[in-house]
XYZ file of C-alpha atoms in Angstrom:
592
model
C 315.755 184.262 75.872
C 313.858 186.691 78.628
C 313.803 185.858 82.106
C 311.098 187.423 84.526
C 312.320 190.359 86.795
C 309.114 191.103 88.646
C 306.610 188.939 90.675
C 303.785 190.305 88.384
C 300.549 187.959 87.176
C 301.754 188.076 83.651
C 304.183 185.493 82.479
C 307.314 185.995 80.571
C 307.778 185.551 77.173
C 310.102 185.169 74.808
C 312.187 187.747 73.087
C 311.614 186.350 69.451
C 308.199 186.469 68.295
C 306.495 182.515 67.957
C 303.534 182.836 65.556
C 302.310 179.329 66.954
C 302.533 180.549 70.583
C 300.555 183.515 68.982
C 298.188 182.050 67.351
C 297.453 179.708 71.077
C 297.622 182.690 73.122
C 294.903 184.856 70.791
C 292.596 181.378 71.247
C 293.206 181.004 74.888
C 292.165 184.566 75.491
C 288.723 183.478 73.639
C 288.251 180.467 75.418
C 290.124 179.851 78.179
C 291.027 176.302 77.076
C 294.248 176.281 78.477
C 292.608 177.096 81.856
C 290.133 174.711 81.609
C 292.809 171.827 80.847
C 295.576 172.325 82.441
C 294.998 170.445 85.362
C 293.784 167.428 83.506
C 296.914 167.175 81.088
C 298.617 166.889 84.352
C 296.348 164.059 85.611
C 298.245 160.875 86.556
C 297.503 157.552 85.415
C 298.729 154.203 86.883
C 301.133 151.914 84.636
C 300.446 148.298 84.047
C 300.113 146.252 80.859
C 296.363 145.073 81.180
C 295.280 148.734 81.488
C 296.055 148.429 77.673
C 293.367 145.883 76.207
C 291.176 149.333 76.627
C 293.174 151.041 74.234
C 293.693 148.102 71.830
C 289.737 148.752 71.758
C 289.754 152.688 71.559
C 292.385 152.379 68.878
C 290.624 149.595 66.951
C 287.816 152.065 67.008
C 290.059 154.757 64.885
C 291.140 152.368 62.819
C 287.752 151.426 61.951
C 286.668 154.790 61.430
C 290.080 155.805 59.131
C 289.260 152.739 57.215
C 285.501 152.789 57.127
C 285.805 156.142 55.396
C 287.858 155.020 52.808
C 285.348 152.204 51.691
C 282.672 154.190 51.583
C 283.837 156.332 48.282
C 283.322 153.434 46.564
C 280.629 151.211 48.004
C 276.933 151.412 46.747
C 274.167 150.228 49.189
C 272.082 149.157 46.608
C 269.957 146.055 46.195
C 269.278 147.320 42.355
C 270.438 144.400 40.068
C 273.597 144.389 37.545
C 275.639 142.338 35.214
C 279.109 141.944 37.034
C 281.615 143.005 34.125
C 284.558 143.613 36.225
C 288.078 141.882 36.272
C 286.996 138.809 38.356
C 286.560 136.764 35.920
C 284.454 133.380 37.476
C 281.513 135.968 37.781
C 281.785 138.034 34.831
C 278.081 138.310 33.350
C 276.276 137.078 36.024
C 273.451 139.152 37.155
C 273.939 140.568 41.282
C 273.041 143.448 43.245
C 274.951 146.889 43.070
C 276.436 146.058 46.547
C 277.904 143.244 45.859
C 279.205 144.576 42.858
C 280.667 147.547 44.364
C 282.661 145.095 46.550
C 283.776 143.364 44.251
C 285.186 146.266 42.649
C 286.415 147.798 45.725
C 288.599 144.536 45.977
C 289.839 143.699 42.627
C 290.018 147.596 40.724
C 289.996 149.918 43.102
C 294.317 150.808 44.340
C 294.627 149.468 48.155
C 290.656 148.548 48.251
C 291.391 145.102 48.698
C 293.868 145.919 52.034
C 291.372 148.202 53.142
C 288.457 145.656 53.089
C 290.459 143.288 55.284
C 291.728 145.959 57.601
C 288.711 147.069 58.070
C 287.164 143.516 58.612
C 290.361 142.492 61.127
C 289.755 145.534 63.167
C 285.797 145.255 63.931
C 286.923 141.315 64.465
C 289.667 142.994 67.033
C 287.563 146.110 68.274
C 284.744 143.469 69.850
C 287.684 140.905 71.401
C 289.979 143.737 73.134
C 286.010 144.910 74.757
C 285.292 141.722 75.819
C 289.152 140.748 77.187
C 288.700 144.117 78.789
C 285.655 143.402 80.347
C 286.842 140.025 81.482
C 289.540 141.931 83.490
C 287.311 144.468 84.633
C 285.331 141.763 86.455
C 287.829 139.920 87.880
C 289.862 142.567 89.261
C 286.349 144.461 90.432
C 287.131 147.260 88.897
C 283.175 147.696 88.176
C 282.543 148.434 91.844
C 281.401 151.631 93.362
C 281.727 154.296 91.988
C 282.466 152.770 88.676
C 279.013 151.039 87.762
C 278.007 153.525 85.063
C 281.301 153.161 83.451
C 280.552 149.375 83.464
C 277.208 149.465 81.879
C 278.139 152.142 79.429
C 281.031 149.038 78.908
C 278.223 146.856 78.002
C 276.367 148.991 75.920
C 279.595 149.547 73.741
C 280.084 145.437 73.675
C 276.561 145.349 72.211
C 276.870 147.824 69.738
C 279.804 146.648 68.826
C 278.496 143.221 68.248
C 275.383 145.023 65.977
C 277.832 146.685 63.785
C 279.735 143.897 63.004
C 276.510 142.203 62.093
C 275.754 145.463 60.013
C 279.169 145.659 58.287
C 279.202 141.916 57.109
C 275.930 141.621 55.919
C 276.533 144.976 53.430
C 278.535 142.840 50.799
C 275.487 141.165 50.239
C 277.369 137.945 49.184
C 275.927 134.519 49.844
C 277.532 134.334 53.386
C 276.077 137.674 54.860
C 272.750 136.742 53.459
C 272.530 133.394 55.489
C 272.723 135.341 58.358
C 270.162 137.934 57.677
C 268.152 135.038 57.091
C 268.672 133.874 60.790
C 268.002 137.736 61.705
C 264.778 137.459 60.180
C 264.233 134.054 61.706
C 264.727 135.411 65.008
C 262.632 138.444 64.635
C 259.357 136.410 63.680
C 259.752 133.816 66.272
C 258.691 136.681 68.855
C 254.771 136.146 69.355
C 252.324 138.677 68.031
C 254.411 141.090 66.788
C 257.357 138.793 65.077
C 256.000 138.731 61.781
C 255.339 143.008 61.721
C 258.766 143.508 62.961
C 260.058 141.484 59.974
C 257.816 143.259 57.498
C 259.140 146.780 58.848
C 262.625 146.226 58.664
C 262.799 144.511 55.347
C 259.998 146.428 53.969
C 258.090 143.487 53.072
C 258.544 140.125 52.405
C 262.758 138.904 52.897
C 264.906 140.093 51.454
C 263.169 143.210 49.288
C 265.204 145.907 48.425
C 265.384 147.863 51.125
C 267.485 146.019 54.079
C 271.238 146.848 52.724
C 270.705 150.884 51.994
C 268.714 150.798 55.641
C 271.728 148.588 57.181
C 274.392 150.799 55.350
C 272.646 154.093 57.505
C 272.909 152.425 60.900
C 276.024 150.755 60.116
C 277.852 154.436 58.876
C 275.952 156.908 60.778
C 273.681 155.852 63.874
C 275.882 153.234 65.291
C 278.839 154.615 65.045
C 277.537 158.048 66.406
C 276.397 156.452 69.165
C 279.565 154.481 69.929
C 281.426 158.129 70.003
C 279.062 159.404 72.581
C 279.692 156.130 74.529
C 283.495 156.196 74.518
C 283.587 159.763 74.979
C 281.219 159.160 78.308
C 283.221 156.475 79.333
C 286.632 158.935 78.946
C 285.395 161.738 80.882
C 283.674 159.045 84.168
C 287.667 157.509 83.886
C 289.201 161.161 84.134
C 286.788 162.211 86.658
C 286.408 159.129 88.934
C 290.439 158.543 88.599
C 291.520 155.164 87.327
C 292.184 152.448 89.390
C 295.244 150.662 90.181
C 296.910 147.730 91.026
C 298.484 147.527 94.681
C 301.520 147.888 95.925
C 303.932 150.286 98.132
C 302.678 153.883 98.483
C 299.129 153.300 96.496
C 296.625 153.826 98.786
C 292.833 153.797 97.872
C 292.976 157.552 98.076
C 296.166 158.481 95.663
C 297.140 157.605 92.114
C 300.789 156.672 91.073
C 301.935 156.555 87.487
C 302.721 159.030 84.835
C 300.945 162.183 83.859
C 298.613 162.348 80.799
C 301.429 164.820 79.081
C 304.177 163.956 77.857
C 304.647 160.412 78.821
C 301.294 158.776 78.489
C 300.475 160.922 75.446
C 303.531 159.674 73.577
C 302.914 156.040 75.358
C 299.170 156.533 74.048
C 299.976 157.882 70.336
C 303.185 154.789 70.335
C 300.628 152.133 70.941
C 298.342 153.378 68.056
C 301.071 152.886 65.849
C 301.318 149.463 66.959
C 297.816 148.863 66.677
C 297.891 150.526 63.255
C 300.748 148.365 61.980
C 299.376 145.019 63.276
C 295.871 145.863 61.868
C 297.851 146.551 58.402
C 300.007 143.268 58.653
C 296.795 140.958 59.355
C 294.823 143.288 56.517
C 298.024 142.516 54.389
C 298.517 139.137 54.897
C 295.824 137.120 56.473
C 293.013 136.893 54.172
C 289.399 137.227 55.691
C 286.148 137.061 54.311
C 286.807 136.224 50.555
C 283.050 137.278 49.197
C 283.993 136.756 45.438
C 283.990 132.703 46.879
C 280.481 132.799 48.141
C 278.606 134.461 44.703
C 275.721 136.881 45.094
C 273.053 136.128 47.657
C 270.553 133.712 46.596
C 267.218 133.165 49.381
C 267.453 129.544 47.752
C 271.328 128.787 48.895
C 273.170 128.063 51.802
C 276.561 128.165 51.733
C 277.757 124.483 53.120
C 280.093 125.077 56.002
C 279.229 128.524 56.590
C 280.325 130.217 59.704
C 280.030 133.866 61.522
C 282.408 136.462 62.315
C 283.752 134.636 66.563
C 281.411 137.114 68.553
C 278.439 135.734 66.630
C 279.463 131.978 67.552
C 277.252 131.788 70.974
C 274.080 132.877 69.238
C 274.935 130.381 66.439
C 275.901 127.648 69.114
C 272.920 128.142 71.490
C 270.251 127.784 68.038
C 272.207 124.667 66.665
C 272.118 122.549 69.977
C 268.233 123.773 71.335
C 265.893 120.885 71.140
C 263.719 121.541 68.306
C 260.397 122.375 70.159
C 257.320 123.552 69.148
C 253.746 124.614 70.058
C 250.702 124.961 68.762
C 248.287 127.423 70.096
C 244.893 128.349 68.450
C 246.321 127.883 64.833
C 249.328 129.528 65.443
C 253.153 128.107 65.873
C 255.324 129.231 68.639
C 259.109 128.424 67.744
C 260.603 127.626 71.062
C 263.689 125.922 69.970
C 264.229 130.283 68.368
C 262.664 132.283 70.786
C 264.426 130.762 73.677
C 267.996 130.298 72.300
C 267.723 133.349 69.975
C 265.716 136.110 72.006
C 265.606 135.133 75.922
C 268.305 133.730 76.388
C 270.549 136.601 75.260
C 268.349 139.120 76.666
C 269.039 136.566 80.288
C 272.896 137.010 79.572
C 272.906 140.521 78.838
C 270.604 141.911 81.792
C 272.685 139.871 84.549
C 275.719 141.142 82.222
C 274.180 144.957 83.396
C 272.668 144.102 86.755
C 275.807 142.071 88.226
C 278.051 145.254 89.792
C 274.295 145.876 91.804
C 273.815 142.210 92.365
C 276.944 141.570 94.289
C 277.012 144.992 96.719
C 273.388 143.706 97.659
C 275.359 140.100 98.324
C 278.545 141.627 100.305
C 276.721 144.971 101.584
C 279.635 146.584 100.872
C 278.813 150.402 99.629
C 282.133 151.323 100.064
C 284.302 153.408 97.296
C 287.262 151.179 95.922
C 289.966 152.456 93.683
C 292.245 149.562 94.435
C 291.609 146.678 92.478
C 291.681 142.824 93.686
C 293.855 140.426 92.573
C 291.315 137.544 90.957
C 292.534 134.700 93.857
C 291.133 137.655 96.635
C 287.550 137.301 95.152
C 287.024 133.662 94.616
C 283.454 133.160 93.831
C 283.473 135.840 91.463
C 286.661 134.624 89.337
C 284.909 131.020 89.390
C 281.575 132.804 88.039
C 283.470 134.389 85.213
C 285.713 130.840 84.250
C 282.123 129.053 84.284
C 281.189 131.452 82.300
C 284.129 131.647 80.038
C 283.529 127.830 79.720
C 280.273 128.085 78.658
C 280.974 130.870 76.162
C 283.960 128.041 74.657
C 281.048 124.864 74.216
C 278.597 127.327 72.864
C 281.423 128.746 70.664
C 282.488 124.946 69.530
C 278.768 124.129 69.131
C 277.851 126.568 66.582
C 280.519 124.771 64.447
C 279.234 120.836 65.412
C 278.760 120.716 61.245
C 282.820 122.122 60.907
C 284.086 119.430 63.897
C 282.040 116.866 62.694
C 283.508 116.831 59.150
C 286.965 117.608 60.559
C 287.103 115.001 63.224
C 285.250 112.375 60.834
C 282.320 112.306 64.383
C 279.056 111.576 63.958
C 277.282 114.816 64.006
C 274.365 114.248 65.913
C 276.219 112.529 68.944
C 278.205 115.951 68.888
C 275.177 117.551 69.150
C 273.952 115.310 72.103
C 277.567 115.999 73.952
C 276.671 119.667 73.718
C 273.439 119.771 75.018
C 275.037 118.358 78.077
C 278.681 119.468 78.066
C 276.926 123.427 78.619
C 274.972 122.777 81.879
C 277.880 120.152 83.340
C 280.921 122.028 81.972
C 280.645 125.544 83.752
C 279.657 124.122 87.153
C 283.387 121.910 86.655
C 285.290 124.713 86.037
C 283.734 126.579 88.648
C 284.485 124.167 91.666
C 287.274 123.847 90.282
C 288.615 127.475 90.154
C 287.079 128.471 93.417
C 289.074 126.021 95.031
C 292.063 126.294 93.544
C 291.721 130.139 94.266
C 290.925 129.409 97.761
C 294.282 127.617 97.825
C 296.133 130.106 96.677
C 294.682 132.384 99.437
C 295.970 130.091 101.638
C 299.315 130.343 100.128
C 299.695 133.813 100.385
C 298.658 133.635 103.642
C 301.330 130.921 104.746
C 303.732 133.456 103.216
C 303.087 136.316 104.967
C 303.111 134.339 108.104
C 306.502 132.052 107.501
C 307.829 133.563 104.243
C 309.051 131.923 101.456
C 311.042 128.795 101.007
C 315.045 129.296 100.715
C 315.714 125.432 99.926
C 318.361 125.331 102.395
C 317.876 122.141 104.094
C 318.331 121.653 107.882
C 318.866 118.574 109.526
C 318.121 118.864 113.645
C 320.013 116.760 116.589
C 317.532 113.875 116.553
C 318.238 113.558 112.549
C 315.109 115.525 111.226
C 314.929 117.541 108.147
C 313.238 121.114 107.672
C 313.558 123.546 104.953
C 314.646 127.083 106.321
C 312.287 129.600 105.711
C 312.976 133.570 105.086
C 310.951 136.264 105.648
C 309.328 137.857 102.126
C 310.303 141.844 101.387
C 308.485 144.852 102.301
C 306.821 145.710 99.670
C 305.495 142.245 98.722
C 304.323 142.131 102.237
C 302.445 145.303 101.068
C 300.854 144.353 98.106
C 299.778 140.726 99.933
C 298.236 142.755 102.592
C 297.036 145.604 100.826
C 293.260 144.226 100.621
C 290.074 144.031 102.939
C 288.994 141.545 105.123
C 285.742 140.112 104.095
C 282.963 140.823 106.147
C 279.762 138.150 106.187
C 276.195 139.872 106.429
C 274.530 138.078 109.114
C 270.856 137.112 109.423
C 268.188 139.396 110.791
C 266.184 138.468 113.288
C 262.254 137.916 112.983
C 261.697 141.321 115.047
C 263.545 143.817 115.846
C 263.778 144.715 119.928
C 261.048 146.121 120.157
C 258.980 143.443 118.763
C 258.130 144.887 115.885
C 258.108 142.154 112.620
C 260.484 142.856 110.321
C 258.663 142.494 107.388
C 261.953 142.242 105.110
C 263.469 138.582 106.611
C 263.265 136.531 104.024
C 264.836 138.459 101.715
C 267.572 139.341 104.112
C 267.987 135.839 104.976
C 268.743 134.722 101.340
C 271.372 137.480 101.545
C 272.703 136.149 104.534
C 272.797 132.695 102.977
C 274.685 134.409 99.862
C 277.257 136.551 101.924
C 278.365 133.208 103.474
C 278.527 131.150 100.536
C 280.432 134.011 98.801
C 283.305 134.569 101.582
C 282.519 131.384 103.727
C 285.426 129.948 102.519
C 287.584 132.347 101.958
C 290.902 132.634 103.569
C 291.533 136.128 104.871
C 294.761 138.119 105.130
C 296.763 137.925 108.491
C 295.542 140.289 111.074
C 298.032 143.000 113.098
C 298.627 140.414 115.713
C 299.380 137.446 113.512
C 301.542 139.298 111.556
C 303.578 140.840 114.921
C 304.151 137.350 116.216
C 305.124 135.781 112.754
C 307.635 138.934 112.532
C 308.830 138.344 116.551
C 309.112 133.844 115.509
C 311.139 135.165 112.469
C 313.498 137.350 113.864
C 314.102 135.028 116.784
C 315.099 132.170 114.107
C 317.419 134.292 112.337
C 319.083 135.838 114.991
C 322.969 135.246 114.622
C 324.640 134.098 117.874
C 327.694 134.529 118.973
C 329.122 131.045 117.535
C 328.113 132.850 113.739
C 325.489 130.058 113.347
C 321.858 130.410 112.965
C 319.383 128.570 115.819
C 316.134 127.061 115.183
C 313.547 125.632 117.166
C 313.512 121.448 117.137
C 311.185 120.573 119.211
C 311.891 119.235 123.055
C 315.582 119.313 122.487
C 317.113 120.809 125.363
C 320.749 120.909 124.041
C 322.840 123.905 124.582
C 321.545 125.177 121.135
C 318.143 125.548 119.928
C 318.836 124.119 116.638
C 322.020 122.291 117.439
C 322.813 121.226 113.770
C 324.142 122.288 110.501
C 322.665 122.194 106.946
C 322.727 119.942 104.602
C 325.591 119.067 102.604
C 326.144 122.076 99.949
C 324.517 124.688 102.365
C 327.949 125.438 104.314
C 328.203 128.569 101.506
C 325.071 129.966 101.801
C 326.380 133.725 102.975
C 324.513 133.761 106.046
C 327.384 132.802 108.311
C 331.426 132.858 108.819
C 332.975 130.282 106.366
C 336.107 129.501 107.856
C 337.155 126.192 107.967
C 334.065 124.808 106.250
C 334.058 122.232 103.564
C 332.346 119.648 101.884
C 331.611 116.728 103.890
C 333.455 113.234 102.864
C 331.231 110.415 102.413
C-alpha cells in the first residue's frame, strides 16, 4: 500500500496493479462519469418507512419487466385459430385462438411458466396498489406542493398507465374472462357520440372482436407502454434527486437541510435489500396463491359471459360506477345516446382524473400559499385535505363493493336489486360521513397537541388539594417532541378584497377572489393552530413554577384561593409517595 508524499492534483494509487480500477480509470478519462456523479452518490436521503411504498412500486416495475421477458419467448399474439392438443386435458381438441393456446402452454409445458404467469400477474396487481398507497401518502402529507407538482402529475400519469397495462396484459390470454372486458372496452368506446362507433372500428379493425385487437394490444402492452413508463420513472428520479426529497420533522430538519443516509453505501444496499424482499414476496404469492386460472374460463366466445366474473381491484370503480348508473337513455334524431355508459364510463373518470391532476394548483389558489415546502405535514395539520382524501377513499370502497353487487348478493343470500338501490345512495351519503367525520376528529387532535405543548402530558399521579380536590399532575413533554409538534406553519386565511381598490378603481376580479376568500376560511377556519412564542414562554414559566422543589423536598401546586402556607398544601394519592420526584424518608403506605 502507497501513501501520498506530495500535495500534487494527482491521487495516489496503489502499488499492485487493479485491472478493475484500470479498466474505471481508462472510462473515466473518456467520460468523466465519475465527475459528473460523485456528488450525487453522496446525496442524502431522509429515513422513514412510508418513503418505501415508492420503491415497492419501482421494484414491482423490475419485477414486471424480468418476468414479462420471460413470457414473451413463448407467447403468440395471435387471434389465428387452433386445435388445443396440449396436456390439459378438459380442452384437448377444442378449437381456440393461438393466444390462448400459447398460454395454456406457457402454464402447463413450459419449466417455471406457470410461476412466471402468476408472478407476473401478482406484481402488475402490486405495481398499481404500492402507486396508489403512495399517492395516498403523498397527499396527505402534501408532499405534492411547490416545487413538487410536476413530480405529482408525472405520479398520475404513471397510475394511469399503469392501470392501461394491466388492462393490456389480462386481456392477451384471450380466455373467456379477458374477453368480457374488452367487450365493456368496446362498449365504452361507442357510447362516445359521433365518433364512438369509428373509434371501435379502428381499434378492432372492424367489427368486435376481428383478428387484430390481441397482436395490436400485445405491441402497446410490450413496447409503447412500458417505454413510456421508463421515461416516466426515470423523470420522476432525476425531479426527486434534483428537488431533494422531503422529510418528516423533527430536531435539526429544517425546510432548508436533509438528514438521513447517503445514496452510497447505505441506501444502495438498503435499496438493492428491499428488492430482494420484493422479489421473494412476489415469488411466494406467484408460488402459492393462485391468480387468474384461464384454463377455467375456456377460449373467448362473443356469445358467453362468464357468471360471476370480476376484474383485476384497480378496475373495480369503473366496474362499480357502470353497474349502479341508472339505465338512461336518449333518443335524438334516430340516434341513441347511452347515458347510463358515457357518464359512468367516460366523464366521470375523465372528472376524477383531471381534479386528480389539477388538485396541487387548486389548493395554492385556495391557501395563496406559493411558498417552497420540503417539510411535510403530519395528516391531523391539514384537516380538510385528509377529510377530502377519506371521502374519497370511501367512495373508492362503495364503488369497489358495487362492481361486485352480483358476488355480495349471492354470498350474503340479499336481494340484488335492493343492493343496487343501497349503492346508488350509499356513494353520494357515504363520503360526505366520513368526511365530517375525519375533519373533526382531526381538528381534535389539533387541539390535543396543542393542550400538550401548553400543559404537557399526563403523568397519572393523582393529587388531592387542602379542600379535598383531585388533579392529575401534569409534566412537561421533551425537546424534541416539542420540536416536531411545533415544527409547522401557522395557517394564514386570504381575506376578501374590497370592491375598489383606494383609488377607486373597480376591481374587476371580486368575485372570484371572494369565493377564495370563502374557501381559505372554510379550509383553516377551524383549524387549531400551534402555540405562538408567547404562549409557549408562559406555559414553560407556569411549568417550571409547579415543579419547582422547595425546601421541604415536596412539589407545590396551585389550588385555587387557598392561602395556606403552601401552594399545594397536600400529598398524592395513595401509591404516589414513590414516584422519584421527592425524598422518601419516612414515607409509607397509608392505613385504611
Amino acid at each position: 500500500m502507497s501513501t501520498a508524499t506530495t500535495n500534487g492534483k494527482t491521487a495516489a494509487r496503489t502499488a499492485r496493479r487493479n485491472p478493475i480500477a484500470g479498466i474505471l480509470t481508462w472510462a473515466d478519462d473518456r467520460t468523466g462519469l465519475a465527475t459528473a456523479s460523485k456528488k450525487q452518490i453522496r446525496k442524502v436521503f431522509p429515513d422513514h418507512w412510508s418513503f418505501m411504498l415508492g420503491e415497492i412500486a419501482l421494484w414491482s416495475f423490475v419485477v414486471l419487466l424480468l418476468t414479462g421477458t420471460f413470457l414473451t419467448l413463448w407467447f403468440k399474439p395471435s387471434m389465428g385459430e387452433v386445435v388445443y392438443n396440449g396436456s390439459y386435458d378438459q380442452l384437448r381438441g377444442v378449437s381456440m385462438s393461438e393466444a390462448y393456446a400459447s398460454t395454456l402452454h406457457i402454464s402447463f409445458d413450459v419449466r417455471g411458466g406457470l410461476l412466471m404467469r402468476q408472478m407476473h400477474h401478482w406484481a402488475a396487481m402490486l405495481f398499481v396498489g404500492a402507486m396508489f398507497v403512495h399517492m395516498m401518502r403523498v397527499f396527505m402529507t402534501g408532499a405534492f406542493r411547490k416545487p413538487r407538482e410536476l413530480n405529482w402529475i408525472i405520479g398520475g400519469l404513471l397510475l394511469q398507465l399503469g392501470i392501461l397495462e394491466g388492462f393490456a396484459g389480462y386481456s392477451l390470454p384471450d380466455d373467456l374472462l379477458s374477453g368480457t372486458g374488452l367487450r365493456i372496452a368496446q362498449g365504452l368506446m361507442q357510447a362516445v357520440p359521433v365518433v364512438g362507433t369509428y373509434v371501435s372500428f379502428f381499434v378492432f379493425d372492424g367489427e368486435f372482436p376481428g383478428d387484430a385487437i390481441i397482436p395490436r394490444l400485445y405491441t402497446v402492452h410490450v413496447l409503447l407502454i412500458p417505454g413510456i413508463l421508463l421515461a416516466l420513472i426515470g423523470a420522476h428520479m432525476l425531479l426527486l434527486v434534483y428537488q431533494k426529497h422531503t422529510q418528516w420533522p423533527g430536531p435539526g430538519r429544517t425546510n432548508e437541510n436533509v438528514v438521513g443516509y447517503p445514496m452510497l453505501p447505505v441506501y444502495a444496499a438498503k435499496a438493492g435489500g428491499f428488492f430482494f424482499i420484493v422479489f421473494g414476496v412476489t415469488a411466494l404469492m406467484g408460488g402459492l396463491m393462485s391468480l387468474n386460472p384461464v384454463w377455467r374460463f375456456g377460449p373467448y366466445n362473443p356469445s358467453q359471459v362468464t357468471a360471476g366474473s370480476q376484474p383485476d381491484w384497480y378496475m373495480g370503480v369503473a366496474e362499480g360506477l357502470l353497474r349502479i348508473f341508472p339505465g338512461w337513455e336518449t333518443h335524438i334524431f334516430g340516434f341513441t345516446i347511452s347515458w347510463n355508459i358515457l357518464i359512468p364510463g367516460v366523464v366521470l373518470p375523465g372528472v376524477i382524473f383531471t381534479v386528480f391532476f389539477a388538485y396541487p394548483f387548486l389548493e395554492a389558489w385556495i391557501t395563496g400559499d406559493k411558498r417552497e415546502h420540503h417539510l411535510l405535514q403530519r395528516p391531523r395539520n391539514a384537516p380538510t385535505r385528509t377529510a377530502f382524501l377519506v371521502g374519497m377513499m370511501t367512495l373508492y370502497g362503495l364503488l369497489w363493493a358495487a362492481g361486485g353487487n352480483d358476488i355480495l348478493a349471492v354470498t350474503f343470500h340479499l336481494n340484488l336489486n335492493y343492493i343496487t338501490y343501497f349503492m346508488r345512495v350509499a356513494v353520494f351519503v357515504g363520503p360526505v360521513i366520513a368526511f365530517l367525520i375525519t375533519r373533526r376528529w382531526c381538528i381534535s387532535l389539533q387541539r390535543a397537541d396543542r393542550d400538550r405543548l401548553l400543559h404537557g402530558f399526563e403523568s397519572g399521579i393523582i393529587m388531592r388539594s387542602p379542600e379535598g380536590a383531585y388533579a392529575e399532575k401534569h409534566l412537561p413533554i421533551s425537546v424534541d417532541e416539542a420540536y416536531t409538534l411545533t415544527a409547522r406553519d401557522r395557517d394564514e386565511l386570504v381575506q376578501a378584497p374590497t370592491p375598489a381598490d383606494e383609488n377607486g378603481v373597480a376591481n374587476r376580479k371580486v368575485r372570484m377572489m371572494r369565493l377564495r376568500a370563502r374557501l381559505s376560511q372554510y379550509w383553516y377556519g377551524t383549524a387549531i393552530q400551534k402555540p405562538t412564542a408567547q404562549e409557549l414562554e408562559e406555559a414553560q414559566h407556569h411549568a417550571e413554577h409547579e415543579l419547582e422543589v422547595h425546601e421541604d423536598g415536596h412539589q407545590h401546586l396551585e389550588s385555587g384561593d387557598y392561602s395556606g402556607e403552601y401552594e399545594f398544601d397536600g400529598h398524592a394519592a395513595d401509591g404516589h409517595q414513590f414516584d422519584g420526584r421527592h425524598a422518601i424518608e419516612g414515607e409509607e403506605l397509608r392505613k385504611h
